[in-house]
Amino acid sequence: MTAKLIDGKHIAQVIRDKWKLRVDELIKKGIRPGLGVIIVGSDPASLVYVGNKTKACESVGISSKQYDLPVTITEEELLAKIDELNNDPAINGILVQLPLPKHIDVNNVLAKISVEKDVDGFHLYNMGALVTGKMIFPPCTPYGIKCLLDYTNIDVEGKNAVVIGSSNIVGKPMALMLLSMNATVSICNIYTYYLTQYTSLADILIVATGVPGLIKKEMVKPGAVVIDVGINRLPDGRLVGDVDYEGVKEVASYITPVPGGVGPMTITMLLVNTIMAAERSNKLAKPYIDFDMA
Ligand code: GUN
């Protein structure tokens, strides 16, 4: 079997084109969605990510404003900046790029962002909403993966879904979303003994560990759907995922490439959440995200 490729770049573009029409409608009503992006320090990777996010905003008509704050900023000063954006009616969504310097408590920062502007979906309220299945702003990467599955007509109900990686940003919210889609879910991580015992039973395998090539062909159930969230830069400059793509594509039914799989979806869902935030703040959207909407 040779797996079919799930083309995240293409699906992301389809979703962006669709949501751009909603921005056009908002603009006709005199509303331009606005995203405030805060970056602390000058980590080169974070600067690239933030640059890609602000560029993507422009492509659909969202106005984005980037706040470059010095690495020496105190937690108090950062919280004050967030408060300023919380109170700015031109800003519908706030994103604080992670990771933050060690002297700042990330939990305090995420808790400070207004729930109604938490387009990253990292606030405790939005995390808790995942447990009840009532999404407000779903975290962008798992939300993007859900859309990849939907657009590819992959039904997860009743299937064995295995998520490898238990971060707050990807693994935990992904597992909760799959559970709300009626999958049977296992969560593993890089500490799991006998990982193959889990992966070999997975109908849907989602890998987000940051370990290049962790998942080999022998670990994958024939016909599985494999979603690779990893983005790893090798010493020779190549960008690879957590899945041995060449090997695994011989046994999987579907697979996402790196790059061009999950990555473009993450940014797209940030745009979707920001547009949704603008609609919500103008009473043009339902109080909870309808998960099938993107
Ligand atoms: N750092 C890595 N991924 C993310 C993300 O999705 N959002 C934010 N804010 N920071 C990140």
XYZ file of C-alpha atoms and ligand atoms in Angstrom:
305
model
C 0.000 0.000 0.000
C 1.186 3.520 -0.700
C -0.436 6.129 1.483
C -2.391 9.020 0.036
C -0.934 12.362 0.940
C -3.032 14.722 3.041
C -2.165 18.066 1.467
C -2.346 20.525 4.372
C -1.207 23.431 2.226
C -4.115 22.934 -0.163
C -6.740 22.340 2.549
C -5.463 25.373 4.458
C -5.913 27.503 1.335
C -9.467 26.224 0.793
C -10.356 27.167 4.397
C -8.653 30.554 4.127
C -10.525 31.366 0.893
C -13.798 30.452 2.582
C -13.111 32.525 5.695
C -11.831 35.476 3.674
C -15.408 35.865 2.425
C -16.506 36.247 6.042
C -13.888 38.942 6.554
C -15.211 40.682 3.431
C -18.701 40.609 4.967
C -17.380 42.052 8.241
C -15.497 44.791 6.401
C -18.733 45.739 4.593
C -20.223 46.258 8.059
C -17.270 48.455 9.020
C -15.576 45.789 11.147
C -11.980 44.746 10.457
C -10.819 41.797 12.583
C -7.609 42.619 14.458
C -4.938 40.370 15.936
C -2.340 41.558 18.451
C 0.800 39.430 18.502
C 3.226 39.784 21.393
C 6.739 38.457 21.120
C 9.197 38.696 24.002
C 12.881 38.628 23.034
C 14.304 37.707 19.647
C 14.399 33.918 19.396
C 14.948 33.408 15.635
C 12.441 30.532 15.306
C 9.756 32.493 17.172
C 10.391 35.535 14.954
C 9.845 33.372 11.856
C 6.621 31.869 13.276
C 5.277 35.287 14.230
C 6.216 36.726 10.821
C 4.305 33.895 9.122
C 1.259 34.546 11.306
C 1.139 38.271 10.599
C 1.621 37.658 6.846
C -1.224 35.137 6.863
C -3.468 37.693 8.583
C -2.896 40.190 5.797
C -3.740 37.561 3.167
C -7.331 37.300 4.457
C -7.823 40.937 5.442
C -7.201 40.695 9.206
C -5.213 43.634 10.513
C -2.349 42.447 12.678
C -0.132 44.378 15.014
C 3.114 42.963 16.352
C 4.496 44.035 19.735
C 8.216 43.313 20.056
C 9.026 43.393 23.763
C 12.537 43.175 25.223
C 13.684 39.902 26.810
C 14.298 41.873 30.019
C 10.621 42.851 30.399
C 9.154 42.015 33.815
C 6.122 39.798 34.212
C 4.204 42.756 35.588
C 4.991 44.863 32.524
C 3.968 42.048 30.200
C 0.689 41.559 32.066
C 0.045 45.305 31.777
C 0.593 45.122 28.008
C -1.894 42.252 27.759
C -4.404 44.256 29.773
C -3.978 47.162 27.378
C -4.818 44.847 24.435
C -7.692 43.269 26.398
C -9.209 46.756 26.544
C -8.459 47.744 22.954
C -11.637 47.386 20.840
C -9.587 47.202 17.603
C -7.934 43.995 18.845
C -10.158 40.907 18.676
C -7.485 38.289 19.260
C -4.327 38.252 21.379
C -1.468 35.848 20.861
C 1.601 35.703 23.087
C 4.246 33.702 21.273
C 5.667 30.853 23.374
C 8.069 29.960 24.841
C 8.597 32.920 27.161
C 11.803 33.742 29.073
C 12.215 31.697 32.275
C 11.618 34.631 34.644
C 8.023 34.943 33.403
C 5.339 32.506 34.587
C 3.534 31.409 31.449
C 0.434 30.410 33.449
C -0.036 33.962 34.710
C 0.355 35.286 31.180
C -2.155 32.898 29.594
C -4.642 33.526 32.408
C -4.398 37.281 31.811
C -5.582 37.093 28.193
C -9.310 37.791 27.995
C -11.186 34.557 27.251
C -13.022 36.370 24.448
C -9.665 37.238 22.811
C -7.857 33.961 23.520
C -7.486 32.909 19.870
C -4.683 30.469 20.756
C -7.180 28.633 22.995
C -4.639 28.300 25.821
C -6.560 30.044 28.624
C -7.729 27.684 31.397
C -11.337 28.470 30.477
C -10.845 27.395 26.873
C -8.870 24.338 27.991
C -11.726 23.429 30.338
C -14.247 23.951 27.543
C -12.515 21.148 25.678
C -13.443 18.746 28.473
C -17.134 19.560 28.182
C -17.025 19.536 24.367
C -18.224 23.151 24.205
C -15.442 24.836 22.328
C -14.955 28.562 22.427
C -11.562 28.872 20.816
C -10.053 25.444 20.192
C -6.231 25.365 20.247
C -5.072 25.861 16.682
C -2.930 22.789 15.979
C -5.410 20.120 17.128
C -8.245 22.119 15.563
C -6.298 22.121 12.292
C -5.803 18.358 12.520
C -9.525 17.897 13.086
C -10.150 19.896 9.901
C -7.580 17.843 7.957
C -9.466 14.685 8.966
C -12.845 16.246 8.104
C -11.747 17.546 4.710
C -10.281 14.134 3.875
C -13.554 12.434 4.939
C -11.808 10.354 7.596
C -14.339 9.344 10.224
C -12.786 8.701 13.628
C -15.889 7.441 15.449
C -15.240 4.095 17.095
C -11.630 4.006 15.869
C -8.506 3.546 17.942
C -6.798 6.931 18.032
C -3.345 7.108 19.564
C -1.796 10.479 20.344
C 1.926 10.496 21.051
C 2.908 13.621 22.933
C 1.072 15.044 25.934
C 1.799 18.770 25.726
C -0.807 21.365 26.640
C -0.527 22.871 23.153
C -1.073 19.729 21.077
C -1.306 16.289 22.716
C -3.789 16.886 25.552
C -6.258 19.057 23.598
C -5.979 16.716 20.597
C -6.901 13.732 22.752
C -9.915 15.571 24.183
C -11.122 16.549 20.725
C -10.817 12.986 19.448
C -12.731 11.795 22.493
C -15.523 14.257 21.734
C -15.553 12.837 18.192
C -16.229 9.378 19.711
C -12.808 7.863 19.055
C -11.241 5.509 21.590
C -8.200 7.464 22.661
C -4.814 6.556 24.130
C -2.279 9.206 25.059
C 1.389 8.227 25.033
C 4.569 10.247 25.242
C 8.305 9.808 24.839
C 8.418 8.056 28.242
C 5.935 5.339 27.255
C 7.319 1.818 27.647
C 6.661 -0.424 24.644
C 5.333 2.363 22.437
C 4.771 -0.111 19.600
C 2.105 -1.882 21.670
C 0.039 1.280 21.283
C 1.045 2.471 17.829
C 0.468 -0.934 16.241
C -3.204 -0.792 17.279
C -3.779 2.767 16.080
C -6.240 3.379 13.260
C -5.442 7.078 13.657
C -1.913 7.891 14.805
C -1.038 11.455 15.735
C 2.563 12.176 16.596
C 3.750 15.356 18.317
C 6.972 14.650 20.193
C 9.736 16.674 18.530
C 11.780 13.491 18.067
C 12.765 13.195 14.405
C 11.889 9.857 12.802
C 10.495 8.368 16.049
C 7.772 6.411 14.246
C 9.060 3.695 11.936
C 7.174 1.581 9.437
C 7.233 -1.496 11.707
C 5.353 0.419 14.415
C 2.374 1.336 12.218
C -0.776 -0.685 11.622
C -1.330 -1.309 7.900
C -3.962 1.121 6.641
C -3.542 3.589 9.528
C -4.006 7.335 9.094
C -0.770 9.004 10.236
C -0.648 12.684 11.198
C 2.818 14.088 11.806
C 2.906 17.257 13.915
C 6.701 17.336 14.320
C 8.833 20.004 12.682
C 12.490 19.211 13.274
C 15.483 20.899 11.672
C 18.290 18.356 11.093
C 21.976 19.391 11.284
C 22.140 19.183 7.463
C 19.350 21.793 7.270
C 16.535 19.439 6.228
C 13.113 19.849 7.843
C 11.591 16.523 8.939
C 8.726 15.331 11.089
C 8.499 12.788 13.901
C 7.518 10.074 11.423
C 9.868 8.255 9.054
C 7.850 9.446 6.061
C 9.448 7.284 3.361
C 9.016 4.068 5.342
C 5.622 4.746 6.903
C 3.994 5.843 3.640
C 4.431 2.235 2.450
C 1.994 0.931 5.097
C -0.314 3.835 5.997
C -3.506 4.668 4.105
C -3.067 8.427 4.580
C -0.114 10.485 5.768
C 0.695 14.175 6.243
C 3.997 15.466 4.844
C 6.442 17.737 6.664
C 6.494 20.499 5.632
C 3.079 21.111 4.045
C 0.911 18.997 6.350
C -0.153 20.203 9.787
C 1.946 23.416 9.773
C -0.186 25.479 7.356
C -3.325 24.367 9.203
C -2.152 25.732 12.568
C -1.844 29.245 11.165
C -5.118 28.920 9.287
C -7.018 28.010 12.450
C -5.529 31.064 14.153
C -7.104 33.143 11.382
C -10.408 31.292 11.794
C -10.390 31.888 15.561
C -9.560 35.575 15.076
C -12.372 36.077 12.560
C -14.684 34.211 14.935
C -13.570 36.489 17.798
C -14.449 39.554 15.713
C -17.871 38.083 14.906
C -18.467 37.186 18.568
C -17.487 40.612 19.844
C -20.001 42.133 17.407
C -22.715 39.637 18.411
C -22.635 38.052 14.965
C -21.711 34.534 16.114
C -23.058 31.841 18.395
C -21.629 31.705 21.930
C -19.817 28.426 21.252
C -17.847 27.337 18.224
C -19.665 24.823 16.130
C -16.866 22.390 15.582
C -17.887 21.546 12.021
C -17.810 25.124 10.962
C -14.290 25.598 9.592
N 4.788 28.378 20.130
C 4.730 27.227 19.434
N 3.475 26.996 18.988
C 2.731 28.027 19.417
C 1.357 28.353 19.250
O 0.562 27.641 18.637
N 0.967 29.518 19.839
C 1.830 30.316 20.521
N 1.347 31.420 21.068
N 3.099 30.042 20.690
C 3.550 28.893 20.124
